[in-house]
Amino acid sequence: MELSGGEIVVRALQDEGVELVFGYPGGAVLHIYDALFNQDKVRHILVRHEQGAAHAADGYARATGKCGVCLVTSGPGATNAVTGIATAYMDSIPMVILTGQVPTPVIGSDAFQEVDTVGITRPCVKHNFLVKDVRDLATVIRKAFYIATSGRPGPVVVDIPKDVTDPKVKIPYEYPRTLQMRSYNPVEKGHPGQIRRAVDALLAAKRPMVYTGGGVVLGEASAPLTELVRQIGFPITSTLMGLGAYPMSDRQFLGMLGMHGTYEANMAMHECDTLIAIGARFDDRVTGKIEQFCPHAKIIHLDVDPSSISKNVRVDIPIVGQVANVLEEMRRLIQDAGRTPDQAALADWWRQIEAWRGRRCLDYDRNSPRIKPQFAVETLYKVTNGELYLVSDVGQHQMFAAQFYPFDKPRRWINSGGLGTMGFGLPAAIGVQLAHPDATVACISGDASILMCIQELATCKQFALPIKVVLLNNGYMGMVRQWQEMFYEGRYSHSYVDALPDFVKLAESFGHVGMRVERPEDLEGAMREAFAMRDRLVFLDVIVDPTENVYPMIEAGKGHHEMYLSPERELA
């Protein structure tokens, strides 16, 4: 079979089992788009901005575990996608980004719509390629998918000059089924001796703590994690990215940790004597001040990426390997040996944890005449029975969702953690809804975040996506306002959004249903009405208390035990 470069791209996607490509056409990729037109196996989703293409592919990947794919043109097409690429990179999301490039003879001449895509994206991809010969195209695409999905996942860019996809040049097509990459061999199994050391340390612990991250979700390790934690009876906490890997409604789960984590989770981290970190990278929003992080603890770190170990926090027992494999081996070792933790010490530790829980750090004013954002999230949970795929933008609403919507399953909580990308929510929800067409998908957002990619409401209309947008509208860039209140003496410099649109009319102008809710007593009924519309996108504009802040809060540079617990800035 002889194919052109454009046809090779499409056929390679078919051979990879790709279902959806999110993209936006332009001159440098028209040969590829022409090849897409002549087939029906790979479905193309036309977004309204290249950033939306990257976020939609990202949301699809997070919700399924499969590799997301987006296709954009050269120059501004590629640069518009960079924010989405960086978002995926920070959260280790498997994606392949196909970018058009000017023809090879004019690369470097400042040709029309030329940018150095490889150079621009190098700091925020797992790897990237510039394909200069059509004969290399199939192999490069195969490598891109392998690199993106193996080891620690991440985005891979394939930059394709227009002449490489010329329909007049055809070559024999063969897609490589196996690959040998001498310089890239991800570790699968953990070192047996290190695993035994870790098990011995855990069983000897008096005040143990399990700390999990997004790597548990990405590594499909939710089941072995849950079995191990219940087997040993230890308390467990999670980063923002790991929520849902262990059932959040379970008694052993202490809530999220870190800057806006619960009092009990943060205090348990600070006071523990043995910590096992699983698929987490010790980022600054979790550790707080490094010198005060887990000061009494022996630290075990399990991760597939060796470069993450002892990068930010020195660890005592490192284990490199696929999280699911290592957890299974740890569970087997404990079971076969018939050993148990020190039950008396563990009982004392749980009594202390329950005392910390007694502070009720997530309490808020439930009698307010205004809709509190916490109440809005709790009502959302009640109306949806906790079964949502909940996609979040970035800001206060994101933290309230993480605190008040307990996820009991992995891949149900979709948000930008590492980069904190405003505008992520709506396009990512598109990817999630297309991945799970029969599921209920909601995007929780803020009035500042939603405007960044609001044009994707047109994509939702074109593809009849019944996403429910829950806008917590406080008239501010809420998290910026909170910091300005707490640390800048209330100088709200440019954090008030002075000219918001009528979101109900805006949603209706795109062909969707718009609803506004201003009173707490009206909220549940409005949400039930919205979610009953199974075949329509409904935009719920929920007017919330603009003065409400996210608590607990650890100020940057402080330790886990130094939390603000209330608007009065009560210190723990």
Coordinates of C-alpha atoms in Angstrom, one line a residue:
M1 CA 0.0 0.0 0.0
E2 CA 1.4 3.4 -1.0
L3 CA 0.3 6.5 0.8
S4 CA 1.1 10.2 0.9
G5 CA 2.4 11.8 4.1
G6 CA -1.1 13.2 5.0
E7 CA -2.6 9.7 4.5
I8 CA 0.2 8.1 6.6
V9 CA -0.7 10.4 9.5
V10 CA -4.4 9.4 9.4
R11 CA -3.7 5.7 8.8
A12 CA -1.2 5.7 11.7
L13 CA -3.9 7.2 14.0
Q14 CA -6.2 4.5 12.9
D15 CA -3.6 1.8 13.6
E16 CA -3.1 3.3 17.1
G17 CA -6.8 2.9 17.7
V18 CA -7.4 6.6 18.0
E19 CA -11.1 7.5 18.2
L20 CA -11.1 11.2 18.4
V21 CA -8.8 14.1 17.2
F22 CA -9.4 17.6 18.5
G23 CA -8.2 20.2 16.1
Y24 CA -8.4 23.4 14.0
P25 CA -7.3 23.5 10.4
G26 CA -4.8 25.8 8.7
G27 CA -2.7 26.0 5.7
A28 CA 0.2 23.8 6.9
V29 CA -2.1 20.9 7.8
L30 CA -4.6 21.0 4.9
H31 CA -3.1 17.8 3.3
I32 CA -3.8 16.0 6.6
Y33 CA -7.3 17.4 6.8
D34 CA -7.9 16.3 3.2
A35 CA -6.9 12.8 4.2
L36 CA -9.2 13.0 7.3
F37 CA -12.1 13.9 4.9
N38 CA -11.6 10.7 2.9
Q39 CA -12.1 8.3 5.8
D40 CA -14.6 7.6 8.6
K41 CA -12.7 5.7 11.3
V42 CA -11.1 8.7 13.1
R43 CA -13.6 11.4 14.2
H44 CA -12.4 15.0 14.1
I45 CA -13.8 17.5 16.7
L46 CA -13.6 21.1 15.5
V47 CA -12.9 23.3 18.4
R48 CA -13.0 27.1 18.3
H49 CA -9.4 27.8 19.5
E50 CA -6.3 25.7 19.5
Q51 CA -6.0 26.0 23.3
G52 CA -9.4 24.4 23.4
A53 CA -8.1 21.5 21.2
A54 CA -5.3 20.8 23.6
H55 CA -7.5 21.0 26.7
A56 CA -10.2 18.8 25.1
A57 CA -7.6 16.1 24.2
D58 CA -6.3 16.4 27.8
G59 CA -9.8 16.0 29.3
Y60 CA -10.4 12.9 27.1
A61 CA -7.1 11.4 28.3
R62 CA -7.7 12.1 32.0
A63 CA -11.2 10.5 31.8
T64 CA -10.2 7.4 29.9
G65 CA -6.5 6.7 30.5
K66 CA -6.0 6.7 26.7
C67 CA -3.8 9.0 24.7
G68 CA -5.4 12.3 23.8
V69 CA -4.7 13.6 20.3
C70 CA -4.9 17.1 18.9
L71 CA -4.1 18.6 15.4
V72 CA -3.2 22.2 14.9
T73 CA -1.5 24.2 12.2
S74 CA 1.9 26.0 12.2
G75 CA 2.7 29.4 13.8
P76 CA -0.1 30.7 15.9
G77 CA -1.9 27.3 15.7
A78 CA 1.1 25.8 17.5
T79 CA 1.7 28.7 19.9
N80 CA -2.0 28.8 20.9
A81 CA -1.8 25.1 21.9
V82 CA 1.3 25.7 24.1
T83 CA -0.8 26.5 27.2
G84 CA -2.7 23.2 26.8
I85 CA 0.6 21.3 26.2
A86 CA 2.2 22.8 29.3
T87 CA -1.0 22.0 31.3
A88 CA -0.7 18.3 30.3
Y89 CA 3.0 18.2 30.9
M90 CA 2.7 19.5 34.5
D91 CA 0.1 16.8 35.3
S92 CA 1.7 14.0 33.3
I93 CA -1.1 13.5 30.9
P94 CA -0.6 11.2 27.8
M95 CA -1.1 13.3 24.7
V96 CA 0.2 13.4 21.1
I97 CA 0.1 16.9 19.5
L98 CA 0.4 17.0 15.7
T99 CA 1.5 20.4 14.6
G100 CA 1.9 21.7 11.0
Q101 CA 5.1 23.4 10.0
V102 CA 6.2 25.4 6.9
P103 CA 7.8 23.4 4.1
T104 CA 11.3 22.1 4.9
P105 CA 13.0 24.3 2.2
V106 CA 11.9 27.5 4.0
I107 CA 12.3 26.5 7.6
G108 CA 14.5 29.1 9.3
S109 CA 13.6 31.9 6.8
D110 CA 10.8 33.5 8.8
A111 CA 8.3 32.2 6.4
F112 CA 4.6 33.0 6.8
Q113 CA 3.2 31.4 10.0
E114 CA 6.6 29.9 10.9
V115 CA 7.7 29.4 14.5
D116 CA 10.3 27.1 16.0
T117 CA 7.7 24.7 17.5
V118 CA 10.3 22.2 18.7
G119 CA 12.3 24.9 20.4
I120 CA 9.2 26.6 21.9
T121 CA 7.7 23.4 23.3
R122 CA 11.0 21.7 24.5
P123 CA 10.6 22.8 28.1
C124 CA 7.0 21.6 28.4
V125 CA 6.9 18.2 26.6
K126 CA 8.1 14.8 27.4
H127 CA 9.7 14.7 23.9
N128 CA 9.2 16.3 20.5
F129 CA 10.1 15.5 16.9
L130 CA 10.5 17.4 13.7
V131 CA 9.8 15.1 10.8
K132 CA 11.9 16.1 7.7
D133 CA 11.4 12.9 5.6
V134 CA 8.0 11.3 4.8
R135 CA 9.8 7.9 5.1
D136 CA 10.2 8.6 8.9
L137 CA 6.7 9.7 9.5
A138 CA 5.0 6.4 10.5
T139 CA 7.9 5.4 12.8
V140 CA 7.9 8.8 14.5
I141 CA 4.2 8.7 15.2
R142 CA 4.6 5.2 16.6
K143 CA 7.4 6.4 18.9
A144 CA 5.3 9.5 19.9
F145 CA 2.4 7.3 21.2
Y146 CA 4.8 4.9 23.0
I147 CA 6.7 7.7 24.7
A148 CA 3.5 9.6 25.6
T149 CA 1.8 6.6 27.3
S150 CA 4.7 4.6 28.9
G151 CA 6.6 5.3 32.1
R152 CA 5.6 8.6 33.5
P153 CA 3.1 9.8 30.8
G154 CA 3.3 13.2 29.1
P155 CA 2.7 15.2 26.0
V156 CA 4.7 14.5 22.8
V157 CA 4.8 17.0 19.9
V158 CA 5.2 15.8 16.3
D159 CA 6.0 18.8 14.1
I160 CA 5.3 18.0 10.4
P161 CA 6.3 20.3 7.5
K162 CA 3.7 20.7 4.8
D163 CA 5.9 19.2 2.1
V164 CA 6.2 16.0 4.1
T165 CA 2.4 15.5 3.7
D166 CA 2.4 16.3 -0.1
P167 CA -0.3 14.2 -1.7
K168 CA 1.8 13.9 -4.9
V169 CA 4.5 11.9 -3.1
K170 CA 3.5 8.4 -2.1
I171 CA 5.6 5.7 -0.4
P172 CA 5.0 2.2 0.8
Y173 CA 3.2 2.3 4.2
E174 CA 4.1 0.0 7.1
Y175 CA 3.3 0.8 10.7
P176 CA 5.8 -0.6 13.1
R177 CA 4.3 -2.9 15.7
T178 CA 7.3 -3.1 17.9
L179 CA 9.8 -0.5 19.0
Q180 CA 13.4 -0.7 20.4
M181 CA 14.5 2.6 21.8
R182 CA 17.9 2.2 23.4
S183 CA 17.8 5.4 25.4
Y184 CA 14.3 5.0 26.7
N185 CA 13.4 2.0 28.9
P186 CA 10.9 2.8 31.6
V187 CA 11.1 0.6 34.8
E188 CA 8.1 -1.7 35.4
K189 CA 9.0 -3.6 38.6
G190 CA 10.2 -2.2 41.9
H191 CA 13.4 -3.5 43.5
P192 CA 12.5 -6.4 45.8
G193 CA 14.9 -5.4 48.5
Q194 CA 13.6 -1.9 48.6
I195 CA 10.0 -3.1 48.7
R196 CA 10.8 -5.4 51.7
R197 CA 12.5 -2.4 53.5
A198 CA 9.4 -0.3 52.9
V199 CA 7.1 -3.0 54.3
D200 CA 9.3 -3.4 57.4
A201 CA 9.3 0.3 58.0
L202 CA 5.5 0.6 57.6
L203 CA 4.8 -2.3 60.0
A204 CA 7.1 -0.8 62.6
A205 CA 5.5 2.6 62.4
K206 CA 3.7 4.1 65.4
R207 CA 2.2 7.1 63.6
P208 CA 2.0 6.1 59.9
M209 CA 0.6 8.1 57.1
V210 CA -0.1 7.3 53.4
Y211 CA 0.2 10.2 51.0
T212 CA -1.0 9.7 47.4
G213 CA -0.9 11.7 44.2
G214 CA -2.0 11.7 40.6
G215 CA 0.4 8.9 39.8
V216 CA -2.0 6.4 41.4
V217 CA -4.8 7.5 39.0
L218 CA -2.5 7.5 36.0
G219 CA -1.0 4.2 36.9
E220 CA -4.4 2.5 37.3
A221 CA -3.5 1.6 40.9
S222 CA -6.7 2.6 42.7
A223 CA -7.7 -1.0 43.4
P224 CA -4.4 -2.2 44.9
L225 CA -4.0 1.1 46.8
T226 CA -7.4 0.6 48.4
E227 CA -6.8 -3.0 49.3
L228 CA -3.4 -2.2 50.9
V229 CA -4.7 0.7 52.9
R230 CA -7.7 -1.2 54.2
Q231 CA -5.4 -4.2 54.9
I232 CA -3.1 -2.2 57.2
G233 CA -5.6 0.2 58.6
F234 CA -3.5 3.4 58.1
P235 CA -4.8 6.9 57.6
I236 CA -4.5 8.2 54.0
T237 CA -4.5 11.6 52.4
S238 CA -4.2 12.8 48.8
T239 CA -3.1 15.7 46.7
L240 CA -5.5 17.6 44.5
M241 CA -4.6 15.4 41.5
G242 CA -5.0 12.1 43.4
L243 CA -8.6 12.6 44.6
G244 CA -10.8 9.6 44.0
A245 CA -8.0 7.1 43.8
Y246 CA -9.0 6.1 47.3
P247 CA -12.7 6.5 48.2
M248 CA -13.1 9.9 49.8
S249 CA -16.1 8.9 51.8
D250 CA -14.2 6.2 53.6
R251 CA -13.3 6.8 57.3
Q252 CA -9.6 6.2 56.7
F253 CA -9.5 9.1 54.2
L254 CA -8.5 12.3 56.0
G255 CA -9.3 14.7 53.1
M256 CA -7.0 16.5 50.8
L257 CA -3.7 17.8 52.2
G258 CA -1.6 20.9 51.5
M259 CA -2.3 24.6 51.1
H260 CA -6.1 24.1 51.3
G261 CA -6.1 20.7 52.8
T262 CA -8.0 19.7 55.9
Y263 CA -6.7 20.3 59.4
E264 CA -6.6 16.6 60.2
A265 CA -4.7 15.6 57.1
N266 CA -2.1 18.4 57.5
M267 CA -1.6 17.8 61.2
A268 CA -1.2 14.0 60.6
M269 CA 1.4 14.7 58.0
H270 CA 3.3 17.0 60.4
E271 CA 3.2 14.5 63.3
C272 CA 3.6 11.2 61.5
D273 CA 6.7 9.1 62.1
T274 CA 6.6 7.1 58.9
L275 CA 5.3 8.4 55.6
I276 CA 4.8 6.5 52.3
A277 CA 4.4 8.8 49.3
I278 CA 2.8 7.0 46.3
G279 CA 2.8 8.5 42.8
A280 CA 3.3 12.0 44.2
R281 CA 6.0 14.6 43.5
F282 CA 6.2 16.7 46.7
D283 CA 5.2 19.9 45.0
D284 CA 5.3 23.2 47.0
R285 CA 1.5 23.4 47.4
V286 CA 1.7 20.1 49.3
T287 CA 5.0 20.4 51.3
G288 CA 4.8 24.0 52.4
K289 CA 8.1 25.0 53.9
I290 CA 10.5 22.2 53.1
E291 CA 12.4 22.5 56.3
Q292 CA 9.3 21.8 58.3
F293 CA 7.9 19.1 56.1
C294 CA 7.2 15.8 58.0
P295 CA 10.0 16.6 60.5
H296 CA 9.7 13.4 62.5
A297 CA 9.1 11.0 59.6
K298 CA 11.1 8.2 57.8
I299 CA 10.0 8.8 54.2
I300 CA 9.3 6.0 51.6
H301 CA 8.7 7.3 48.1
L302 CA 7.2 5.1 45.3
D303 CA 7.2 6.6 41.8
V304 CA 7.6 5.5 38.2
D305 CA 9.9 8.5 37.5
P306 CA 13.3 8.2 39.1
S307 CA 13.9 12.0 38.6
S308 CA 11.1 12.8 41.0
I309 CA 12.7 10.9 43.9
S310 CA 14.6 13.2 46.3
K311 CA 14.1 16.0 43.9
N312 CA 12.3 18.3 46.4
V313 CA 12.4 16.2 49.6
R314 CA 15.1 13.8 50.7
V315 CA 13.7 10.3 51.1
D316 CA 14.9 7.3 53.1
I317 CA 13.6 4.4 51.0
P318 CA 13.2 5.1 47.3
I319 CA 11.3 2.6 45.1
V320 CA 11.2 3.1 41.3
G321 CA 8.5 1.2 39.4
Q322 CA 4.9 1.1 38.2
V323 CA 2.8 2.0 41.2
A324 CA 0.2 -0.8 40.7
N325 CA 2.9 -3.5 40.5
V326 CA 4.7 -2.3 43.6
L327 CA 1.6 -2.0 45.7
E328 CA 0.5 -5.5 44.8
E329 CA 3.9 -6.8 45.8
M330 CA 3.7 -4.9 49.1
R331 CA 0.3 -6.3 49.8
R332 CA 1.4 -9.8 49.0
L333 CA 4.5 -9.6 51.3
I334 CA 2.3 -8.4 54.2
Q335 CA -0.3 -11.1 53.7
D336 CA 2.2 -13.9 53.2
A337 CA 4.1 -13.0 56.3
G338 CA 1.0 -12.8 58.4
R339 CA 2.3 -9.6 60.0
T340 CA 0.2 -6.7 61.2
P341 CA 1.1 -3.1 62.4
D342 CA 1.4 -2.3 66.1
Q343 CA -2.4 -2.2 66.9
A344 CA -2.1 -0.4 70.2
A345 CA 0.1 2.4 68.7
L346 CA -2.3 2.6 65.7
A347 CA -5.3 3.0 68.0
D348 CA -3.6 5.8 69.8
W349 CA -2.8 7.5 66.5
W350 CA -6.4 7.2 65.3
R351 CA -7.6 8.8 68.6
Q352 CA -5.3 11.8 68.0
I353 CA -6.6 12.0 64.4
E354 CA -10.2 12.0 65.6
A355 CA -9.4 14.8 67.9
W356 CA -8.1 16.8 65.0
R357 CA -11.2 16.0 63.0
G358 CA -13.2 17.4 65.9
R359 CA -12.0 20.9 64.9
R360 CA -14.5 20.7 61.9
C361 CA -12.2 22.7 59.8
L362 CA -14.6 22.8 56.8
D363 CA -17.5 24.4 58.7
Y364 CA -19.1 27.4 57.1
D365 CA -22.2 29.7 57.7
R366 CA -25.2 27.5 56.7
N367 CA -27.7 30.2 57.6
S368 CA -26.4 32.9 55.2
P369 CA -29.0 34.7 53.1
R370 CA -26.4 34.5 50.3
I371 CA -25.5 31.3 48.5
K372 CA -22.2 30.1 49.9
P373 CA -20.0 28.4 47.4
Q374 CA -19.5 25.5 49.7
F375 CA -23.3 25.0 49.8
A376 CA -23.4 25.1 46.1
V377 CA -20.9 22.2 45.8
E378 CA -22.7 20.2 48.5
T379 CA -26.0 20.7 46.7
L380 CA -24.3 19.6 43.4
Y381 CA -23.2 16.4 45.2
K382 CA -26.7 15.8 46.6
V383 CA -28.4 16.3 43.2
T384 CA -26.0 14.1 41.3
N385 CA -25.5 11.4 44.0
G386 CA -21.8 11.8 43.7
E387 CA -21.8 10.2 40.3
L388 CA -20.5 13.1 38.2
Y389 CA -17.5 13.4 36.0
L390 CA -16.7 16.8 37.5
V391 CA -14.4 19.1 35.5
S392 CA -13.0 22.2 37.1
D393 CA -11.5 25.4 36.1
V394 CA -8.9 27.0 38.4
G395 CA -9.6 29.2 41.4
Q396 CA -11.6 29.2 44.6
H397 CA -14.4 27.1 43.0
Q398 CA -11.8 24.4 42.3
M399 CA -10.7 24.2 45.9
F400 CA -14.3 24.2 47.2
A401 CA -15.1 21.4 44.7
A402 CA -12.1 19.4 46.0
Q403 CA -13.2 19.9 49.6
F404 CA -16.9 19.3 49.3
Y405 CA -17.5 16.9 46.5
P406 CA -16.1 13.5 47.7
F407 CA -15.1 11.3 44.8
D408 CA -15.1 7.6 45.4
K409 CA -13.8 6.6 42.0
P410 CA -10.7 7.6 40.0
R411 CA -10.9 9.6 36.8
R412 CA -14.0 11.4 37.9
W413 CA -12.2 14.6 39.1
I414 CA -10.7 16.4 36.1
N415 CA -8.7 19.6 36.8
S416 CA -5.5 21.4 36.1
G417 CA -3.3 21.0 39.1
G418 CA 0.3 21.7 38.3
L419 CA -0.1 24.6 35.9
G420 CA -3.3 26.0 37.4
T421 CA -4.7 26.9 34.0
M422 CA -7.8 29.1 34.0
G423 CA -9.9 28.3 30.9
F424 CA -9.2 24.6 31.2
G425 CA -12.6 23.6 32.4
L426 CA -15.1 23.9 29.5
P427 CA -12.9 22.5 26.7
A428 CA -11.7 19.6 29.0
A429 CA -15.4 18.9 29.7
I430 CA -15.9 18.5 26.0
G431 CA -13.2 15.8 25.9
V432 CA -14.7 14.0 28.9
Q433 CA -18.3 14.1 27.5
L434 CA -17.1 12.8 24.1
A435 CA -15.2 10.0 25.9
H436 CA -18.3 9.1 27.9
P437 CA -21.3 10.2 25.9
D438 CA -23.8 8.6 28.2
A439 CA -22.3 9.9 31.5
T440 CA -23.3 13.1 33.3
V441 CA -20.5 15.7 33.0
A442 CA -20.4 19.0 34.7
C443 CA -17.9 21.9 34.5
I444 CA -17.6 23.9 37.7
S445 CA -16.1 27.3 37.0
G446 CA -15.8 30.9 38.0
D447 CA -16.8 34.1 36.3
A448 CA -13.1 34.9 35.4
S449 CA -12.1 31.4 34.3
I450 CA -15.1 30.7 32.1
L451 CA -14.5 33.7 29.9
M452 CA -11.0 32.4 28.9
C453 CA -12.4 29.7 26.6
I454 CA -16.1 30.6 26.4
Q455 CA -16.1 30.2 22.6
E456 CA -16.1 26.5 23.1
L457 CA -19.8 26.8 23.8
A458 CA -20.0 26.7 20.0
T459 CA -18.2 23.4 19.9
C460 CA -20.7 22.1 22.5
K461 CA -23.6 23.2 20.3
Q462 CA -22.2 21.7 17.1
F463 CA -21.6 18.3 18.6
A464 CA -24.8 18.4 20.9
L465 CA -22.8 17.9 24.1
P466 CA -25.2 18.0 27.2
I467 CA -22.5 19.4 29.6
K468 CA -23.8 21.2 32.7
V469 CA -21.9 24.4 33.4
V470 CA -22.1 25.4 37.1
L471 CA -20.7 28.9 37.4
L472 CA -19.9 30.1 40.9
N473 CA -20.2 33.8 40.1
N474 CA -18.7 36.1 42.8
G475 CA -17.7 39.0 40.5
Y476 CA -14.0 38.6 41.3
M477 CA -11.0 36.6 40.4
G478 CA -11.7 34.9 43.7
M479 CA -8.4 33.4 44.7
V480 CA -6.5 36.7 43.7
R481 CA -9.0 38.6 45.8
Q482 CA -8.5 36.3 48.8
W483 CA -4.7 36.8 48.7
Q484 CA -5.1 40.5 48.3
E485 CA -7.4 40.5 51.4
M486 CA -5.1 38.4 53.5
F487 CA -1.6 39.6 52.4
Y488 CA -2.1 43.0 50.7
E489 CA -4.2 44.8 53.3
G490 CA -7.4 44.5 51.2
R491 CA -6.0 46.4 48.2
Y492 CA -8.0 44.7 45.5
S493 CA -5.9 45.6 42.5
H494 CA -7.6 44.6 39.3
S495 CA -9.2 41.5 40.8
Y496 CA -12.8 42.8 40.5
V497 CA -14.4 41.9 37.2
D498 CA -16.2 45.1 36.3
A499 CA -18.0 44.3 33.1
L500 CA -19.3 40.7 33.2
P501 CA -21.8 39.6 30.6
D502 CA -25.3 38.4 31.2
F503 CA -24.3 34.7 31.3
V504 CA -27.9 33.5 30.8
K505 CA -28.3 35.5 27.6
L506 CA -24.7 34.6 26.5
A507 CA -25.5 30.9 26.9
E508 CA -28.8 31.3 25.0
S509 CA -27.0 33.1 22.2
F510 CA -25.0 30.0 21.6
G511 CA -28.2 27.9 21.5
H512 CA -28.0 26.5 25.0
V513 CA -30.2 26.8 28.1
G514 CA -29.3 29.6 30.6
M515 CA -30.5 29.8 34.2
R516 CA -29.6 32.2 37.1
V517 CA -29.9 31.4 40.8
E518 CA -29.5 34.0 43.5
R519 CA -31.2 32.5 46.6
P520 CA -30.1 29.4 48.6
E521 CA -33.6 28.1 48.8
D522 CA -33.9 28.0 44.9
L523 CA -30.6 26.2 44.3
E524 CA -31.5 22.6 44.6
G525 CA -34.6 22.9 42.5
A526 CA -32.7 24.7 39.7
M527 CA -29.9 22.1 39.7
R528 CA -32.5 19.3 39.5
E529 CA -34.2 21.0 36.6
A530 CA -30.9 21.5 34.9
F531 CA -29.6 17.9 35.3
A532 CA -33.0 16.6 34.2
M533 CA -32.3 18.1 30.7
R534 CA -30.3 15.1 29.5
D535 CA -29.9 16.3 26.0
R536 CA -29.1 20.0 26.5
L537 CA -26.2 22.0 27.7
V538 CA -27.4 24.1 30.7
F539 CA -25.5 27.1 32.0
L540 CA -26.3 27.7 35.6
D541 CA -25.2 31.2 36.7
V542 CA -25.1 30.8 40.5
I543 CA -24.6 34.1 42.3
V544 CA -22.4 33.3 45.4
D545 CA -21.2 35.3 48.3
P546 CA -18.2 37.4 47.0
T547 CA -16.6 37.7 50.4
E548 CA -16.2 33.9 51.0
N549 CA -12.6 32.6 51.3
V550 CA -11.2 29.1 51.1
Y551 CA -10.1 27.7 54.5
P552 CA -8.1 26.0 55.8
M553 CA -5.2 27.9 54.2
I554 CA -1.4 27.5 54.7
E555 CA 0.4 30.7 53.8
A556 CA 3.3 30.2 51.3
G557 CA 6.5 29.5 53.2
K558 CA 4.7 28.0 56.3
G559 CA 4.6 24.5 57.6
H560 CA 1.6 22.0 57.7
H561 CA 0.9 22.9 61.3
E562 CA 0.5 26.6 60.6
M563 CA -2.9 26.9 59.1
Y564 CA -5.5 29.6 59.0
L565 CA -8.8 28.0 59.9
S566 CA -11.3 30.9 59.7
P567 CA -12.0 34.3 58.3
E568 CA -10.8 35.7 61.6
R569 CA -7.4 34.2 60.6
E570 CA -7.5 31.9 63.6
L571 CA -4.2 30.0 63.6
A572 CA -4.3 26.2 64.2

